[in-house]
Short mmCIF file of C-alpha atoms and ligand atoms in Angstrom, two decimals:
data_model
loop_
_atom_site.label_atom_id
_atom_site.label_comp_id
_atom_site.label_asym_id
_atom_site.label_seq_id
_atom_site.Cartn_x
_atom_site.Cartn_y
_atom_site.Cartn_z
CA MET A 1 51.17 -44.27 -39.60
CA ALA A 2 54.13 -41.90 -39.42
CA PRO A 3 55.51 -41.18 -36.25
CA MET A 4 54.16 -37.62 -35.72
CA THR A 5 56.69 -33.96 -35.90
CA PRO A 6 57.56 -32.91 -31.90
CA LYS A 7 55.41 -29.74 -34.33
CA GLU A 8 52.30 -32.23 -34.45
CA GLN A 9 53.17 -34.03 -30.68
CA ASP A 10 52.83 -30.25 -29.44
CA TRP A 11 49.08 -29.64 -32.17
CA ASN A 12 48.16 -32.94 -29.88
CA GLU A 13 49.00 -32.31 -26.25
CA ARG A 14 47.86 -28.75 -26.69
CA LEU A 15 44.82 -30.07 -28.64
CA GLU A 16 43.86 -32.65 -25.14
CA ARG A 17 44.66 -29.83 -22.90
CA GLU A 18 41.70 -27.94 -24.81
CA VAL A 19 38.96 -30.88 -24.91
CA TYR A 20 39.63 -31.85 -20.95
CA GLN A 21 39.11 -28.51 -19.97
CA ARG A 22 35.83 -27.81 -21.98
CA THR A 23 35.25 -31.22 -20.65
CA LEU A 24 35.75 -30.49 -16.98
CA ALA A 25 33.83 -26.98 -17.99
CA LEU A 26 30.96 -28.73 -18.72
CA GLN A 27 30.41 -31.59 -16.01
CA ASP A 28 30.49 -28.35 -13.88
CA SER A 29 27.92 -26.87 -15.91
CA LEU A 30 25.79 -29.40 -15.85
CA LYS A 31 26.36 -29.86 -11.76
CA ARG A 32 25.21 -26.78 -11.50
CA LEU A 33 22.17 -26.94 -14.03
CA GLU A 34 20.82 -30.26 -12.87
CA ALA A 35 20.99 -29.02 -8.89
CA LEU A 36 18.90 -25.76 -10.51
CA ASN A 37 16.95 -28.58 -11.66
CA SER A 38 15.89 -30.41 -8.28
CA MET A 39 15.58 -27.37 -7.14
CA ARG A 40 12.77 -26.28 -9.39
CA ALA A 41 11.13 -29.35 -8.34
CA GLN A 42 11.49 -29.22 -4.64
CA PHE A 43 10.72 -25.74 -5.41
CA VAL A 44 6.90 -26.19 -7.78
CA ALA A 45 5.82 -29.56 -5.08
CA ILE A 46 6.71 -26.71 -1.85
CA MET A 47 4.77 -24.11 -4.35
CA SER A 48 1.84 -25.92 -5.07
CA HIS A 49 1.10 -27.23 -1.77
CA GLU A 50 2.04 -23.33 -0.08
CA LEU A 51 -0.77 -22.45 -2.98
CA ARG A 52 -2.97 -24.58 -2.23
CA THR A 53 -4.21 -23.97 1.74
CA PRO A 54 -5.03 -20.84 1.23
CA ALA A 55 -6.86 -22.04 -2.10
CA THR A 56 -8.85 -25.10 0.22
CA ALA A 57 -9.59 -22.29 2.46
CA LEU A 58 -11.12 -19.52 0.14
CA ILE A 59 -13.45 -22.65 -2.05
CA GLY A 60 -14.65 -23.98 2.22
CA TYR A 61 -15.68 -20.66 2.91
CA ALA A 62 -17.58 -19.61 -0.38
CA ASP A 63 -19.14 -23.74 -0.32
CA THR A 64 -20.49 -22.46 2.67
CA LEU A 65 -21.49 -18.77 1.62
CA LYS A 66 -23.26 -20.24 -1.15
CA GLU A 67 -24.84 -22.88 1.42
CA LYS A 68 -26.26 -21.62 3.67
CA TRP A 69 -25.88 -17.85 2.98
CA ALA A 70 -29.90 -17.86 4.45
CA LYS A 71 -29.01 -18.87 7.66
CA LEU A 72 -26.02 -17.68 8.90
CA PRO A 73 -25.87 -14.57 11.24
CA GLU A 74 -24.66 -11.48 9.83
CA LYS A 75 -21.54 -11.91 12.43
CA LYS A 76 -20.44 -14.83 11.06
CA ILE A 77 -20.95 -14.67 7.23
CA GLN A 78 -18.96 -11.15 7.99
CA LYS A 79 -16.61 -13.44 9.68
CA TYR A 80 -16.12 -15.17 6.88
CA LEU A 81 -16.47 -12.55 3.78
CA ASP A 82 -12.71 -11.98 6.39
CA VAL A 83 -10.78 -15.16 5.93
CA ILE A 84 -12.15 -14.33 2.39
CA SER A 85 -10.24 -11.39 1.94
CA GLU A 86 -7.33 -12.63 4.13
CA GLU A 87 -6.66 -15.84 2.29
CA SER A 88 -6.64 -14.23 -1.14
CA SER A 89 -4.28 -12.10 -0.10
CA ARG A 90 -1.96 -14.14 1.36
CA MET A 91 -2.35 -15.54 -2.16
CA VAL A 92 -1.97 -12.65 -4.23
CA THR A 93 1.56 -11.76 -1.64
CA LEU A 94 2.96 -15.20 -2.26
CA MET A 95 1.87 -15.73 -6.17
CA GLN A 96 4.34 -12.31 -6.07
CA GLU A 97 7.12 -13.78 -4.07
CA ILE A 98 7.54 -17.35 -6.43
CA PHE A 99 7.64 -14.83 -8.84
CA GLU A 100 9.88 -13.31 -7.89
CA ILE A 101 12.31 -15.13 -6.29
CA SER A 102 12.11 -17.27 -9.24
CA ARG A 103 13.67 -14.40 -11.28
CA ILE A 104 16.16 -14.66 -8.87
CA LEU A 105 17.30 -18.04 -8.61
CA GLU A 106 17.29 -18.39 -12.32
CA GLY A 107 19.27 -14.77 -11.68
CA LYS A 108 17.29 -13.59 -14.50
CA LEU A 109 16.13 -10.07 -12.37
CA SER A 110 15.83 -7.04 -15.22
CA LEU A 111 17.45 -4.57 -12.91
CA GLN A 112 17.30 -0.84 -13.60
CA PHE A 113 20.90 0.38 -11.88
CA GLN A 114 20.98 4.40 -10.89
CA THR A 115 22.86 5.90 -8.34
CA ALA A 116 20.72 6.86 -5.26
CA ASP A 117 20.94 8.41 -1.77
CA LEU A 118 19.87 4.64 0.50
CA ILE A 119 18.78 7.53 3.35
CA PRO A 120 15.47 9.22 1.38
CA LEU A 121 14.14 5.54 0.10
CA ILE A 122 14.62 3.88 3.86
CA GLY A 123 12.73 6.96 5.08
CA SER A 124 9.24 6.58 2.92
CA ALA A 125 9.66 3.00 3.57
CA VAL A 126 9.46 4.31 7.64
CA LYS A 127 7.10 6.40 6.62
CA GLU A 128 5.03 3.88 4.69
CA PHE A 129 5.55 1.24 7.92
CA ARG A 130 4.81 4.46 10.31
CA LEU A 131 1.91 4.44 8.40
CA ARG A 132 0.33 1.03 7.68
CA TYR A 133 1.53 -0.12 11.34
CA ALA A 134 0.70 2.84 13.60
CA ASP A 135 0.57 -0.67 16.62
CA LYS A 136 4.06 -0.49 15.62
CA SER A 137 6.78 1.63 16.65
CA PHE A 138 9.33 3.32 14.34
CA GLY A 139 12.84 4.48 15.29
CA PHE A 140 15.55 6.21 12.80
CA LYS A 141 19.34 6.97 13.33
CA GLU A 142 21.04 7.88 10.41
CA THR A 143 24.89 9.24 11.17
CA ALA A 144 25.35 10.01 7.80
CA ASP A 145 24.21 12.98 5.38
CA SER A 146 23.78 10.66 2.49
CA LEU A 147 24.63 7.45 1.33
CA GLU A 148 24.70 7.03 -2.66
CA ALA A 149 24.89 3.65 -4.01
CA LYS A 150 24.06 1.58 -7.47
CA VAL A 151 21.55 -0.32 -7.49
CA ASP A 152 17.79 -0.53 -8.41
CA THR A 153 15.84 1.13 -5.88
CA LEU A 154 12.08 -0.24 -6.83
CA TYR A 155 13.89 -3.99 -5.34
CA PHE A 156 16.08 -1.97 -3.06
CA LYS A 157 12.90 -1.27 -1.00
CA SER A 158 10.95 -4.28 -2.24
CA ALA A 159 14.50 -5.86 -0.88
CA LEU A 160 14.40 -3.72 3.03
CA THR A 161 10.92 -4.32 3.27
CA HIS A 162 10.82 -8.63 3.31
CA VAL A 163 12.69 -6.98 6.66
CA LEU A 164 10.97 -4.39 8.31
CA LEU A 165 7.85 -7.40 7.14
CA ASN A 166 9.64 -9.40 9.18
CA ALA A 167 10.40 -7.08 12.04
CA VAL A 168 6.80 -6.11 12.06
CA LYS A 169 5.37 -9.59 12.06
CA TYR A 170 7.79 -11.38 14.73
CA THR A 171 7.50 -8.29 17.15
CA PRO A 172 4.27 -8.56 20.37
CA ASP A 173 1.47 -5.69 19.42
CA LYS A 174 3.55 -3.09 20.55
CA GLY A 175 6.74 -4.11 18.96
CA ASN A 176 9.81 -1.17 18.69
CA ILE A 177 11.34 -1.46 15.24
CA LEU A 178 15.38 0.89 15.06
CA LEU A 179 16.92 1.42 11.90
CA PHE A 180 20.24 1.95 11.56
CA VAL A 181 22.12 3.75 8.49
CA GLU A 182 26.44 4.31 8.75
CA SER A 183 28.59 4.50 5.99
CA LYS A 184 31.32 2.46 7.07
CA GLY A 185 34.42 1.21 5.06
CA GLY A 186 33.50 2.25 2.12
CA GLU A 187 29.32 0.79 2.54
CA ALA A 188 26.35 1.65 3.20
CA VAL A 189 24.83 -0.29 6.68
CA ILE A 190 21.58 -0.73 7.05
CA ARG A 191 20.54 -2.32 10.08
CA ILE A 192 16.91 -3.39 11.14
CA GLU A 193 16.54 -4.59 14.81
CA ASP A 194 13.12 -5.70 16.21
CA ASP A 195 13.16 -6.48 19.76
CA GLY A 196 10.83 -10.28 19.33
CA PRO A 197 11.86 -13.50 20.21
CA GLY A 198 14.99 -13.66 17.10
CA ILE A 199 15.99 -15.62 15.64
CA PRO A 200 18.45 -18.36 17.52
CA ARG A 201 22.48 -19.03 15.93
CA GLU A 202 21.51 -22.20 14.20
CA TYR A 203 19.08 -21.42 12.58
CA ARG A 204 20.54 -17.29 11.18
CA GLU A 205 21.59 -18.47 7.88
CA LYS A 206 19.51 -20.81 7.37
CA ALA A 207 16.52 -18.33 7.86
CA PHE A 208 17.38 -17.04 4.12
CA GLU A 209 17.12 -20.55 2.47
CA PRO A 210 13.74 -19.96 0.75
CA PHE A 211 11.10 -22.04 2.27
CA PHE A 212 12.89 -21.88 5.60
CA ARG A 213 11.11 -21.08 8.44
CA SER A 214 12.45 -21.86 11.97
CA MET A 215 10.95 -21.61 15.16
CA ASP A 216 7.80 -23.73 15.09
CA ASN A 217 6.70 -22.21 18.14
CA VAL A 218 6.66 -18.37 16.56
CA ASN A 219 5.58 -19.16 13.61
CA ARG A 220 2.55 -21.19 14.21
CA LYS A 221 0.64 -17.65 14.84
CA THR A 222 3.04 -16.00 12.08
CA PRO A 223 1.93 -17.22 8.15
CA GLY A 224 4.88 -17.44 6.22
CA ALA A 225 6.23 -18.80 3.09
CA GLY A 226 9.59 -19.14 4.12
CA LEU A 227 10.80 -16.32 0.62
CA GLY A 228 11.31 -13.38 2.75
CA LEU A 229 14.80 -12.96 3.48
CA THR A 230 15.79 -15.43 0.52
CA ILE A 231 14.61 -12.77 -2.01
CA ALA A 232 15.95 -9.62 0.72
CA ARG A 233 18.51 -11.50 -0.14
CA GLY A 234 19.01 -12.32 -3.55
CA VAL A 235 18.29 -8.67 -4.44
CA ILE A 236 20.87 -7.22 -1.49
CA GLU A 237 23.56 -10.03 -3.40
CA ALA A 238 22.55 -8.60 -7.04
CA PHE A 239 23.76 -5.68 -5.70
CA LYS A 240 27.12 -7.16 -4.76
CA GLY A 241 26.03 -6.72 -1.31
CA ARG A 242 25.60 -8.68 1.97
CA VAL A 243 22.86 -9.57 4.11
CA VAL A 244 22.66 -11.37 7.92
CA VAL A 245 21.02 -12.23 10.99
CA ALA A 246 23.20 -10.69 13.90
CA ASP A 247 22.97 -9.71 17.66
CA LYS A 248 21.52 -7.02 18.70
CA LEU A 249 24.08 -3.41 19.52
CA THR A 250 22.35 -4.06 22.93
CA GLY A 251 23.20 -7.79 23.07
CA LYS A 252 19.08 -8.43 23.89
CA GLN A 253 16.53 -9.95 22.94
CA GLY A 254 15.38 -9.09 19.71
CA CYS A 255 16.70 -9.98 16.16
CA ALA A 256 19.38 -8.31 13.92
CA VAL A 257 19.11 -7.93 9.93
CA VAL A 258 22.36 -6.48 8.76
CA ILE A 259 22.67 -5.61 5.37
CA SER A 260 25.48 -3.91 3.70
CA ILE A 261 25.94 -2.92 -0.19
CA PRO A 262 29.32 -0.76 -0.94
CA LEU A 263 28.80 3.10 -1.77
CA ALA A 264 29.57 3.87 -5.21
CA GLY A 265 33.01 5.19 -5.65
CA GLY A 266 33.71 3.87 -2.23
CA SER A 267 36.34 2.46 -1.38
CA SER A 268 35.26 -1.02 -1.96
N1 ATP B 1 12.67 -10.04 12.87
C1 ATP B 1 12.19 -11.57 12.63
N2 ATP B 1 12.16 -12.01 14.54
C2 ATP B 1 12.43 -12.66 14.31
N3 ATP B 1 12.53 -14.83 13.45
C3 ATP B 1 12.15 -14.30 12.26
C4 ATP B 1 12.57 -12.61 12.33
N4 ATP B 1 13.14 -12.61 10.28
C5 ATP B 1 12.82 -14.65 10.02
N5 ATP B 1 12.83 -14.81 11.44
C6 ATP B 1 12.97 -16.13 10.77
O1 ATP B 1 13.41 -16.22 9.51
C7 ATP B 1 12.03 -17.50 8.88
C8 ATP B 1 12.54 -17.20 7.42
O2 ATP B 1 12.20 -15.74 6.97
P1 ATP B 1 11.37 -15.16 5.89
O3 ATP B 1 11.04 -13.92 5.91
O4 ATP B 1 12.19 -15.37 4.92
O5 ATP B 1 10.24 -16.06 5.72
P2 ATP B 1 8.48 -15.80 6.28
O6 ATP B 1 8.83 -14.69 7.23
O7 ATP B 1 8.03 -17.25 7.02
O8 ATP B 1 7.44 -15.84 4.71
P3 ATP B 1 6.94 -14.89 3.85
O9 ATP B 1 8.93 -13.24 4.10
O10 ATP B 1 8.12 -15.66 3.19
O11 ATP B 1 6.40 -14.24 4.31
C9 ATP B 1 10.79 -17.08 9.57
O12 ATP B 1 9.80 -17.54 9.49
C10 ATP B 1 10.86 -16.59 11.16
O13 ATP B 1 11.77 -18.37 11.88
MG1 MG B 2 9.14 -12.95 5.91
#
């Protein structure tokens, strides 16, 4: 074979470099796909376990009612029906969460972005929570007139709802929940504080992992799958924002979740 001309040699080197780079990129995507796949497998396993628990309860109570209806006192029947209704709504919530989260993990959220003022959106969520959870107190302190950000308003409310639901769920009977809303460094900063047990520092990042539920002592009494914060972060990150668990402003016991979203036309 004739020796390569300098031009051919140049081409050859370029080709090799190109092939090398493409191979690296392919290896990279393969790794990501493998990670996604193993996450999905883990996901399906936990998911079926999580669904089996309420499903087993449903079948058990329904069977008991069917077999012993005539002999059961009215009060027992009522109680079993209550459990059936609670467990069914738990399943529906879980299925909704699983649906949301699988779309987030696969990067398939179809978001309808619009520039919206976050303050009235937060205000309406607070109003709904006040009606739904009359035993809790909700404070709402805003120091900005308006906070315009590019978000999908439905998903924004869903993310906020997951955080508010936690505040409700993990605070003792008469829990105080406080929302601080401000404009800071080109971002809308929403801080949701409660006076529950809080999340220990070592679990504050882990709490965002799918299915992670910290502190058995707290969680044994509160149902949940460990998906709320994962969904909230997934959604807020899709708005180029961040969600973290922090200390409360007062430094007192309780949980503080801080959501930051870049303002539309802000300095970010
Ligand atoms: N406000 C809070 N106070 C105390 N602990 C919290 C609070 N919010 C979250 N956590 C802890 O973080 C964990 C993860 O929260 P996340 O919302 O993801 O799941 P969950 O509330 O357990 O279940 P789900 O939201 O799917 O119903 C919770 O299990 C709980 O241990
Ligand atoms: Mg939750």
